[in-house]
mmCIF file of C-alpha atoms and ligand atoms in Angstrom:
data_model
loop_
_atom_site.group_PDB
_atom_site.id
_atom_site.type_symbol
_atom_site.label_atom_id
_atom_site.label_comp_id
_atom_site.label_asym_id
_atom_site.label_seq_id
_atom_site.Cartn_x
_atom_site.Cartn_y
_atom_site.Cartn_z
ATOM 1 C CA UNK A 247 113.891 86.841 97.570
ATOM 2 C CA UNK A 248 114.654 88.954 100.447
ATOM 3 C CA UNK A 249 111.544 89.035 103.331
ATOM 4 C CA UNK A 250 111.317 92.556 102.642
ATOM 5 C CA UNK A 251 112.190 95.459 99.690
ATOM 6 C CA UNK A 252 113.103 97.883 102.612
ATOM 7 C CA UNK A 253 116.814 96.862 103.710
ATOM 8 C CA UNK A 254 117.010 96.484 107.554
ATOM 9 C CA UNK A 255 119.586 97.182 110.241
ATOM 10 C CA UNK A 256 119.289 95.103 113.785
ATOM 11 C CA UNK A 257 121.307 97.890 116.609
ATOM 12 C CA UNK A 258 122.091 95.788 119.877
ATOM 13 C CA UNK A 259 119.150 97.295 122.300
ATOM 14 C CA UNK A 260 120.208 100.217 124.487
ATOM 15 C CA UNK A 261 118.390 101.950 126.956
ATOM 16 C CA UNK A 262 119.210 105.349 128.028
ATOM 17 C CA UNK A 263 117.770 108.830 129.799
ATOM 18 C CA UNK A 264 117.164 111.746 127.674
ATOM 19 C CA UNK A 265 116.393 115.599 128.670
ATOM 20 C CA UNK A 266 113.005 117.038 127.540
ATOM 21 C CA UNK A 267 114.311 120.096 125.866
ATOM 22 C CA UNK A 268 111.390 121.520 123.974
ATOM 23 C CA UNK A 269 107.588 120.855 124.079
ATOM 24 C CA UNK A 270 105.699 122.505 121.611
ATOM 25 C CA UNK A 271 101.943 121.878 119.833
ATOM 26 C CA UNK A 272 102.000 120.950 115.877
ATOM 27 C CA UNK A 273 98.276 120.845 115.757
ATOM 28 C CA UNK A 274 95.269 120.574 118.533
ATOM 29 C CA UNK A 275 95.692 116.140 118.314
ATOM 30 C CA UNK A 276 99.776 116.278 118.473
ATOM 31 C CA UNK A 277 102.478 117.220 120.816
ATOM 32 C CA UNK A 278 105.770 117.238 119.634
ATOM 33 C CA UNK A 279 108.379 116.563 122.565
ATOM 34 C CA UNK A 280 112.256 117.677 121.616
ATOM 35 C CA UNK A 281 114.997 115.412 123.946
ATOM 36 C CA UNK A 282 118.590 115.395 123.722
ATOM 37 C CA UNK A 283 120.925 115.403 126.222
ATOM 38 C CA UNK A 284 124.286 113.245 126.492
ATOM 39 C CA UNK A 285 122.432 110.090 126.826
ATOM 40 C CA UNK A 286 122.064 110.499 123.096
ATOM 41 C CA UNK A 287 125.878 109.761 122.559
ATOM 42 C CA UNK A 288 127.935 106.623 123.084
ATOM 43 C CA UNK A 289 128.392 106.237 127.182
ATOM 44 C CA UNK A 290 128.969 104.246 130.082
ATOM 45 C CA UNK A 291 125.590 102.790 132.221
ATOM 46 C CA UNK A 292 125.384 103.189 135.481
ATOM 47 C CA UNK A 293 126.200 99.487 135.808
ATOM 48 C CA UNK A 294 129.184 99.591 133.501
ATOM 49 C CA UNK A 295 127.766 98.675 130.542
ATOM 50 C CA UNK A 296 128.411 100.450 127.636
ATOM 51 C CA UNK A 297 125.276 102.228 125.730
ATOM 52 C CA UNK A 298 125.959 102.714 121.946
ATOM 53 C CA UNK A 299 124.700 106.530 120.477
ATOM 54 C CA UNK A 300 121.063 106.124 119.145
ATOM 55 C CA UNK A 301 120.351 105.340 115.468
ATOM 56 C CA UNK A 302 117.375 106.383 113.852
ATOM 57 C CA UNK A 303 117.582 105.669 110.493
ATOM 58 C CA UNK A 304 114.394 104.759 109.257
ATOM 59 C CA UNK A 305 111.453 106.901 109.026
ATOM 60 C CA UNK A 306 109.556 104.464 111.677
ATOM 61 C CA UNK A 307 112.204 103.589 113.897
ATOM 62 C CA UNK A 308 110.587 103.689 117.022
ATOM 63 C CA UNK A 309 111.558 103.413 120.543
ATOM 64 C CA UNK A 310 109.893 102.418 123.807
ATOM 65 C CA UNK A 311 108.984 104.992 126.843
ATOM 66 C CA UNK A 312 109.430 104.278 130.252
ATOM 67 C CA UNK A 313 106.599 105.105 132.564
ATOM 68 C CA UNK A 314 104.813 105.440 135.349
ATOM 69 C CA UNK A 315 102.029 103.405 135.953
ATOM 70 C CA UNK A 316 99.065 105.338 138.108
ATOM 71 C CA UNK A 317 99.031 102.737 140.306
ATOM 72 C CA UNK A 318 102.609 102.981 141.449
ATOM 73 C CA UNK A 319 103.439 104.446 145.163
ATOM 74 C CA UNK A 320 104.523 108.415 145.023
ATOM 75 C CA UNK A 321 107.615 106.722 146.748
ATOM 76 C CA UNK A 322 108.559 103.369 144.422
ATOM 77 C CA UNK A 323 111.130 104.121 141.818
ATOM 78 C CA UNK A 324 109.453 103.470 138.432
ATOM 79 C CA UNK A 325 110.165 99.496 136.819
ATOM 80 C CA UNK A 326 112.764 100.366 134.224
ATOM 81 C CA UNK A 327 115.051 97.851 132.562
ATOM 82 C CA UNK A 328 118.746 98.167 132.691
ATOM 83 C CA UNK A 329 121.132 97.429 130.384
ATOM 84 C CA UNK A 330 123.230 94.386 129.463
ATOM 85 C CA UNK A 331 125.749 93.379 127.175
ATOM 86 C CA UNK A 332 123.718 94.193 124.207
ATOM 87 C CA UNK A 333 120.416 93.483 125.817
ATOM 88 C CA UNK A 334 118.404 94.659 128.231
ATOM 89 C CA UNK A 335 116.898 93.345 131.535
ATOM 90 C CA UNK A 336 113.297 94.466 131.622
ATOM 91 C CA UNK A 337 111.441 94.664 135.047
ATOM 92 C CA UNK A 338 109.058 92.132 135.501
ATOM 93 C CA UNK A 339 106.457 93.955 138.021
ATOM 94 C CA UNK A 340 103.047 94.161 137.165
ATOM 95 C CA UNK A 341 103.422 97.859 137.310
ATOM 96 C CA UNK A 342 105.405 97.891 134.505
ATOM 97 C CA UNK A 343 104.677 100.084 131.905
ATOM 98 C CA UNK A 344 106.288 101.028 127.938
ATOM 99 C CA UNK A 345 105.014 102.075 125.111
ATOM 100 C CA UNK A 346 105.982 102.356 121.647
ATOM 101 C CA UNK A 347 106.770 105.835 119.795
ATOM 102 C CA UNK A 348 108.212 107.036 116.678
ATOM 103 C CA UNK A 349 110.972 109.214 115.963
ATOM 104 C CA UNK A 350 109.872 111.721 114.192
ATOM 105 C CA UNK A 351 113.095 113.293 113.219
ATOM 106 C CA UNK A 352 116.611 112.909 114.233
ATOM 107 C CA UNK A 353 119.101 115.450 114.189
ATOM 108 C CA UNK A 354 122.415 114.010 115.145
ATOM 109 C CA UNK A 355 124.325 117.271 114.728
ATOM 110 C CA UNK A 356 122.090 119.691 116.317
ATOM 111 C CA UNK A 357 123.375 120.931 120.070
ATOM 112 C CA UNK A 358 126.181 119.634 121.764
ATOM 113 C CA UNK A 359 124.253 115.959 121.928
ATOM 114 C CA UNK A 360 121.839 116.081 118.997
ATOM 115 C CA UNK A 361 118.212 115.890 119.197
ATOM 116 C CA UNK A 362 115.743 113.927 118.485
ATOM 117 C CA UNK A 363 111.601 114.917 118.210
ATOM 118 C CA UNK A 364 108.673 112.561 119.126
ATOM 119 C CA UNK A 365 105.177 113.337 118.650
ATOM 120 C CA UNK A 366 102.198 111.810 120.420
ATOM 121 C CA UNK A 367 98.648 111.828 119.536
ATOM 122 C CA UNK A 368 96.117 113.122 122.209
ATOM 123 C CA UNK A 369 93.783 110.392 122.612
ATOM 124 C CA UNK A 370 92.607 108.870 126.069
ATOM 125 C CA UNK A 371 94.283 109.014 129.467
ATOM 126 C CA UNK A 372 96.928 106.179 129.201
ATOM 127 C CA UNK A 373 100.404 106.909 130.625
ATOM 128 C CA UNK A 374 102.224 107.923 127.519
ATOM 129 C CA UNK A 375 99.678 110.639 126.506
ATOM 130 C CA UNK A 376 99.238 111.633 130.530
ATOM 131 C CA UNK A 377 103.437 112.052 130.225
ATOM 132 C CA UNK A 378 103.356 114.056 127.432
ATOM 133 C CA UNK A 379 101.001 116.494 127.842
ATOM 134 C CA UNK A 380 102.481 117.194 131.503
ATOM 135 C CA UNK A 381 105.992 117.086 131.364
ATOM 136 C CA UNK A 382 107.660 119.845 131.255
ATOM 137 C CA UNK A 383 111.439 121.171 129.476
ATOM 138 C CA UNK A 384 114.072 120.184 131.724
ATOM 139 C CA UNK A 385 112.389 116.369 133.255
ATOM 140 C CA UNK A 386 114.187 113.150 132.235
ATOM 141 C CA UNK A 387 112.832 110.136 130.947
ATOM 142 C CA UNK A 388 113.899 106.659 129.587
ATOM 143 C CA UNK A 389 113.609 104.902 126.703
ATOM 144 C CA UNK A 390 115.017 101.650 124.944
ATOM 145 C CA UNK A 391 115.722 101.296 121.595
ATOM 146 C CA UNK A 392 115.533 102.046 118.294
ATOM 147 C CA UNK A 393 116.433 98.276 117.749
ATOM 148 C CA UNK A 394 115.583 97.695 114.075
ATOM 149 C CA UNK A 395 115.847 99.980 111.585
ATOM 150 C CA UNK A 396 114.639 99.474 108.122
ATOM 151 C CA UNK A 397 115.583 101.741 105.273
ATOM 152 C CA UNK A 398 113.251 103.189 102.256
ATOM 153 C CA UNK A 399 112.140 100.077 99.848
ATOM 154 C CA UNK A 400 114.577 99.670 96.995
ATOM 155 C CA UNK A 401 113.239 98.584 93.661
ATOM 156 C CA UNK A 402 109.613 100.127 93.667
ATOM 157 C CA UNK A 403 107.855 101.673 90.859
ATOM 158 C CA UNK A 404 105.066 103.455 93.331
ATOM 159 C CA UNK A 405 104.210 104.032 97.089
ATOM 160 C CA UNK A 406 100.871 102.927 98.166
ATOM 161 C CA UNK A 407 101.092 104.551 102.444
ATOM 162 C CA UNK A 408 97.987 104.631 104.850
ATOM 163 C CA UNK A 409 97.814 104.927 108.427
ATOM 164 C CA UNK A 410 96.038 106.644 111.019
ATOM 165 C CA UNK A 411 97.247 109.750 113.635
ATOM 166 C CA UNK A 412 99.345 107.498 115.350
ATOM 167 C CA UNK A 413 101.227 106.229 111.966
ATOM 168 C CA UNK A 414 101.262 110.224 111.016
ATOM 169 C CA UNK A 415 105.279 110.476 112.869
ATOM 170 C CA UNK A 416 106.495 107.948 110.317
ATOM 171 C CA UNK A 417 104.434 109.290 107.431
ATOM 172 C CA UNK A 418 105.666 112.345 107.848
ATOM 173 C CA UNK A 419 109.343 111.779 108.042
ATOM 174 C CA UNK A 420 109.119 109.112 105.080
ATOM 175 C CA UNK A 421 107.324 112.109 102.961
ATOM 176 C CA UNK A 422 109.785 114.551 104.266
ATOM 177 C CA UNK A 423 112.974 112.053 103.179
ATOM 178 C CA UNK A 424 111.982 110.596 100.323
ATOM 179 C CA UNK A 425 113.955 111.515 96.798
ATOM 180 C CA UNK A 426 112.349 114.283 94.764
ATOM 181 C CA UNK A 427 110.976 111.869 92.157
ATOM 182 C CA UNK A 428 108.961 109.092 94.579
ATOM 183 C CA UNK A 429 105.212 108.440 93.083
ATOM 184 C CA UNK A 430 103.079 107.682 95.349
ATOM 185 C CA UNK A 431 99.342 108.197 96.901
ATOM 186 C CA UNK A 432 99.052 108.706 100.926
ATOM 187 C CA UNK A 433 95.838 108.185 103.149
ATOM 188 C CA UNK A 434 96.034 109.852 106.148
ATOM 189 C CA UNK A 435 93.017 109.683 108.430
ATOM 190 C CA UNK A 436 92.596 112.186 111.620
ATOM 191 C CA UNK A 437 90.216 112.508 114.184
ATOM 192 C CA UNK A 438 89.589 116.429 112.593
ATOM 193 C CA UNK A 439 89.927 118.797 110.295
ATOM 194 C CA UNK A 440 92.621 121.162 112.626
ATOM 195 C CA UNK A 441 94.415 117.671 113.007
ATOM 196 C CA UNK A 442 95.570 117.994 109.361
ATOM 197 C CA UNK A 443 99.245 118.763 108.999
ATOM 198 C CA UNK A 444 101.033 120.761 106.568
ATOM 199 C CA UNK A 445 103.760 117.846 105.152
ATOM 200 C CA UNK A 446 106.492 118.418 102.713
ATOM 201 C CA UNK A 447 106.342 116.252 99.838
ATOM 202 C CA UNK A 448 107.390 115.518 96.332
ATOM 203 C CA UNK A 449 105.329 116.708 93.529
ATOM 204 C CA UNK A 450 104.684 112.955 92.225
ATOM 205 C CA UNK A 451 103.142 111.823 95.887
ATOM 206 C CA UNK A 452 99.057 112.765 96.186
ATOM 207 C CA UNK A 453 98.256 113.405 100.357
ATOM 208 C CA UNK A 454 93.964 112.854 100.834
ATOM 209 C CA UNK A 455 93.320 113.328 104.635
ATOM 210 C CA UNK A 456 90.515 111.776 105.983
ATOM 211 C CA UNK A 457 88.729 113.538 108.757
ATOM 212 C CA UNK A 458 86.920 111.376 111.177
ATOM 213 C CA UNK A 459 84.746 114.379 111.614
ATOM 214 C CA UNK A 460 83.544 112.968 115.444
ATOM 215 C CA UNK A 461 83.985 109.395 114.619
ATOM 216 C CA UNK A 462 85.914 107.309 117.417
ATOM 217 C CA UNK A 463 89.306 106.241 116.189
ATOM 218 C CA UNK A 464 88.972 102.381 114.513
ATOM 219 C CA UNK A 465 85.415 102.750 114.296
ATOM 220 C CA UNK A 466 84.988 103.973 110.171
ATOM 221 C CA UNK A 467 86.021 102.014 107.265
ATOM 222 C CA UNK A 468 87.736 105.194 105.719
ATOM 223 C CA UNK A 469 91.192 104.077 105.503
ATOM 224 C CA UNK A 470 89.753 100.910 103.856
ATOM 225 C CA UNK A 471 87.887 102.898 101.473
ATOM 226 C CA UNK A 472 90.423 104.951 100.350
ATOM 227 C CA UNK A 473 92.900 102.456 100.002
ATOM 228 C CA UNK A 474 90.812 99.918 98.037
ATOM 229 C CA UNK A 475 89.497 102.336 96.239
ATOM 230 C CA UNK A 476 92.539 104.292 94.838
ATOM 231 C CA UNK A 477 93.883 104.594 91.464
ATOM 232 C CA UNK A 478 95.858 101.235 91.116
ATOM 233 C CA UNK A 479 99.257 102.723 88.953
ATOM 234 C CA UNK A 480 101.339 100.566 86.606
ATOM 235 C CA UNK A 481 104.242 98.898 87.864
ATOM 236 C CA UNK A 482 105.387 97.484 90.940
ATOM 237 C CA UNK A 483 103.569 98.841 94.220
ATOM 238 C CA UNK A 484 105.429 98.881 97.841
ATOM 239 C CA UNK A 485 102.539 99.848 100.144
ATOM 240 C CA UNK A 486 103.373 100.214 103.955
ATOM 241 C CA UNK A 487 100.019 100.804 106.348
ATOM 242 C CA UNK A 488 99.894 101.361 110.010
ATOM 243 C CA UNK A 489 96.645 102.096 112.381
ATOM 244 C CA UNK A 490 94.789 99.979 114.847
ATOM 245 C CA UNK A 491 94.996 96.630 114.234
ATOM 246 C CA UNK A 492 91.794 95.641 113.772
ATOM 247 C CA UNK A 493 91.271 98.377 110.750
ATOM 248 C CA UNK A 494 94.195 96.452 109.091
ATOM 249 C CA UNK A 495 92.748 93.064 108.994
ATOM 250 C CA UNK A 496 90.650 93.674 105.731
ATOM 251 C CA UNK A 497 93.435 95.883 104.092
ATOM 252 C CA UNK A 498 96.764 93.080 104.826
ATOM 253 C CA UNK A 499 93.706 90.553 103.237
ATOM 254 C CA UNK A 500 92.852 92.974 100.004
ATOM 255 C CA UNK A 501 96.245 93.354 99.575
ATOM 256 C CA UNK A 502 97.569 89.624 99.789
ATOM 257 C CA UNK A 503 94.962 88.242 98.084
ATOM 258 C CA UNK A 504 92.491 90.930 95.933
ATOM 259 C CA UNK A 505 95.807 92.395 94.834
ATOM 260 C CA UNK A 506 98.199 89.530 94.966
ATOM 261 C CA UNK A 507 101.218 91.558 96.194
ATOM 262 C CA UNK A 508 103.902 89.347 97.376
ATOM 263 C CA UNK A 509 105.028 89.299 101.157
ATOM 264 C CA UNK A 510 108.091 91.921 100.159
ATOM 265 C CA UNK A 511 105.873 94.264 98.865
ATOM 266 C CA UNK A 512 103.581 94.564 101.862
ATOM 267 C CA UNK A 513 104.046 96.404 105.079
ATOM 268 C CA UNK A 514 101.677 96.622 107.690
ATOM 269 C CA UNK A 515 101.858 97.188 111.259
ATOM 270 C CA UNK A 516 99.312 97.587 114.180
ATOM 271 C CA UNK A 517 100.054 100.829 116.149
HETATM 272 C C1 FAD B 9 105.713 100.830 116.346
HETATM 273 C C2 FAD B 9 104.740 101.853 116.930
HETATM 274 C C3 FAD B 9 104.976 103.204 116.751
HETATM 275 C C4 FAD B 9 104.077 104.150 117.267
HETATM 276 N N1 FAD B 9 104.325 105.480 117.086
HETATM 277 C C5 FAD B 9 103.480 106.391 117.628
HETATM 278 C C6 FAD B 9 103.761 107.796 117.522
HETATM 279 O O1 FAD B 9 104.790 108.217 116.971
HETATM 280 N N2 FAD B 9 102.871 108.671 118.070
HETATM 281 C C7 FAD B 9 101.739 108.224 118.726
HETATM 282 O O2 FAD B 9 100.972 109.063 119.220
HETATM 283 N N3 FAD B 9 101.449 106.908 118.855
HETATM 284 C C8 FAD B 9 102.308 105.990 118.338
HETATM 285 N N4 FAD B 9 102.038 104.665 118.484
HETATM 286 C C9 FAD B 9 100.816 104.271 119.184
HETATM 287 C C10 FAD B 9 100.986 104.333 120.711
HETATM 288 O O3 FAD B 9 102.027 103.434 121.113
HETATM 289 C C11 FAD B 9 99.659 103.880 121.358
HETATM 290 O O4 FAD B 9 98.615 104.712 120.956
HETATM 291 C C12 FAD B 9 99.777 103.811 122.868
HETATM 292 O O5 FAD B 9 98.885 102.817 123.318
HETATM 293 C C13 FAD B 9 99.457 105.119 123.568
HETATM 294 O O6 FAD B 9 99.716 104.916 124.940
HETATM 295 P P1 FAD B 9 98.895 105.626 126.102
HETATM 296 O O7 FAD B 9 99.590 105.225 127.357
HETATM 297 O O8 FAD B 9 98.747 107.079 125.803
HETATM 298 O O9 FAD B 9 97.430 105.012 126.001
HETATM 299 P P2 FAD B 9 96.960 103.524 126.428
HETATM 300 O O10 FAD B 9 97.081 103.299 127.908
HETATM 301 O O11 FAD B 9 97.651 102.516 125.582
HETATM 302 O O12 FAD B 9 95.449 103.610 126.052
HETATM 303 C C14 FAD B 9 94.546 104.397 126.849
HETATM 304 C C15 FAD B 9 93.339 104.740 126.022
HETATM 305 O O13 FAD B 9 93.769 105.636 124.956
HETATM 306 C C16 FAD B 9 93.020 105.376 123.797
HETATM 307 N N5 FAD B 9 93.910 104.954 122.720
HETATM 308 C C17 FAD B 9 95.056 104.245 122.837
HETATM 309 N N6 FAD B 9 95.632 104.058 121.648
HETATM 310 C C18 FAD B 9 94.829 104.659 120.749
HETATM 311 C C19 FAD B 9 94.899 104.820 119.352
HETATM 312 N N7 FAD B 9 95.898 104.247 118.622
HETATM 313 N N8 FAD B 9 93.920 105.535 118.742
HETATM 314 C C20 FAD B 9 92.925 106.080 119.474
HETATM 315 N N9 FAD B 9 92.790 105.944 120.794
HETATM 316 C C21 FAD B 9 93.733 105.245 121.435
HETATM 317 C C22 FAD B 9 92.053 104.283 124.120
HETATM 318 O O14 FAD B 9 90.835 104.864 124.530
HETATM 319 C C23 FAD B 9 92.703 103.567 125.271
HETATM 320 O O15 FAD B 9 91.799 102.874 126.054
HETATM 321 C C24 FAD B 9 102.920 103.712 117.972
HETATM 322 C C25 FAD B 9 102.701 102.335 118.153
HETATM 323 C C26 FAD B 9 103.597 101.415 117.641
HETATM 324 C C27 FAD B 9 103.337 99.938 117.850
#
């Protein structure tokens, strides 16, 4: 029995520095940032080692960003790793910082390099969400990765997908790809109602939002809720959840073992 219904793809790690070429707003809580740029492509490092084009495959492939930590000299270069032969040497100062993002969409053909978009919630004042709602078109910035890519789940009767804002990237571009005749029911909770986003999906796939309405983030059992309490469909289930991790420690559980769904079946991940 394989570990997982969703067939998965391990790329050598690459890292490489892309061009901010479009910044735009998809609602009040998101940012979308557009990069490109011929770091996209198959090149050389500046060390000589080559750097394979990006894949992005999967709806959540994600990638790490490079960046600054506040605490960092205006004058020291930023910890970055560098690349090896198909892996990479990450810095090991303290001021080291990376976090993860998703792609949102990749679009290998657009441009002369392709493009890819990545959208980040606004939440806090950590260095990710401080980048991207400063930078500006025309900066540079490094990432690594994607590194594993898994595919849609093969052999499933139904979608069962929750997540929270940050989770929304991969929820969107899973809703967006998915063949016309997926079933499925989607819990999406925001911090408010102008967080909502208008997704494209297939008639047989119900979308409830759930509005924090002023709650902090992790703090409501909504997602639980909804998830425990929806409409449990004949046949076999593939559900796939994402949020903070602590609000997925009772779902992973009433999935396991309420539900009984085998390890395959189950997908959860603490963003
Ligand atoms: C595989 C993966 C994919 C991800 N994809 C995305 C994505 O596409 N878009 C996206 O926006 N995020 C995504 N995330 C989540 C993102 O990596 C974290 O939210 C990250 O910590 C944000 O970094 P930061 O530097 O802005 O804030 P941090 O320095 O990490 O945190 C600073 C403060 O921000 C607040 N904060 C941090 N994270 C959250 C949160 N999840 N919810 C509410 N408040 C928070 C807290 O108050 C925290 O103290 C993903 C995470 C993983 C593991």
């Amino acid at each position: 029995m394989p570990r997982s219904l969703r067939p998965m793809t391990i790329h050598p790690i690459t890292t490489r520095t892309l061009e901010v070429l479009r910044v735009a707003d998809v609602t009040p809580g998101m940012r979308r940032i557009t990069l490109g740029g011929p770091g996209l492509r198959a090149h050389t490092a500046a060390n000589g080692y080559p750097v394979e084009e990006i894949h992005c495959d999967g709806f959540d492939d994600h990638c790490k960003f490079i960046l600054r930590h506040p605490d960092l000299p205006a004058d020291a270069p930023t910890p970055a790793p560098t690349q090896a032969d198909g892996v990479l040497n990450w810095p090991t100062d303290e001021l080291a910082v990376n976090r993860s993002y998703t792609i949102r969409k990749w679009r290998p053909d657009a441009g002369d390099h392709g493009e890819i978009d990545v959208d980040f919630v606004r939440h806090g004042v950590g260095p990710a969400t401080r980048w991207a709602y400063t930078v500006q078109p025309g900066e540079r910035i490094q990432i690594a990765g994607p590194k594993a890519c898994a595919l849609q789940p093969e052999g499933a009767d139904w979608l069962l997908i929750g997540g929270d804002e940050t989770a929304l990237p991969a929820i969107g571009r899973w809703l967006e790809e998915m063949s016309p005749d997926t079933r499925g029911q989607v819990f999406i909770e925001v911090d408010r109602d102008d967080h909502i986003q208008d997704l494209d999906h297939p008639v047989g796939v119900e979308v409830t939002w759930l509005p924090r309405n002023g709650a902090e983030a992790g703090t409501t059992t909504a997602l639980y809720d909804a998830i425990t309490g929806c409409e449990w469909w004949d046949g076999r289930v593939f559900a796939w959840v994402a949020a903070e991790t602590l609000t997925l420690v009772p779902i992973r559980r009433w999935l396991r073992r309420e539900k009984s769904l085998p390890r395959e079946q189950v997908d959860i991940s603490g963003y």
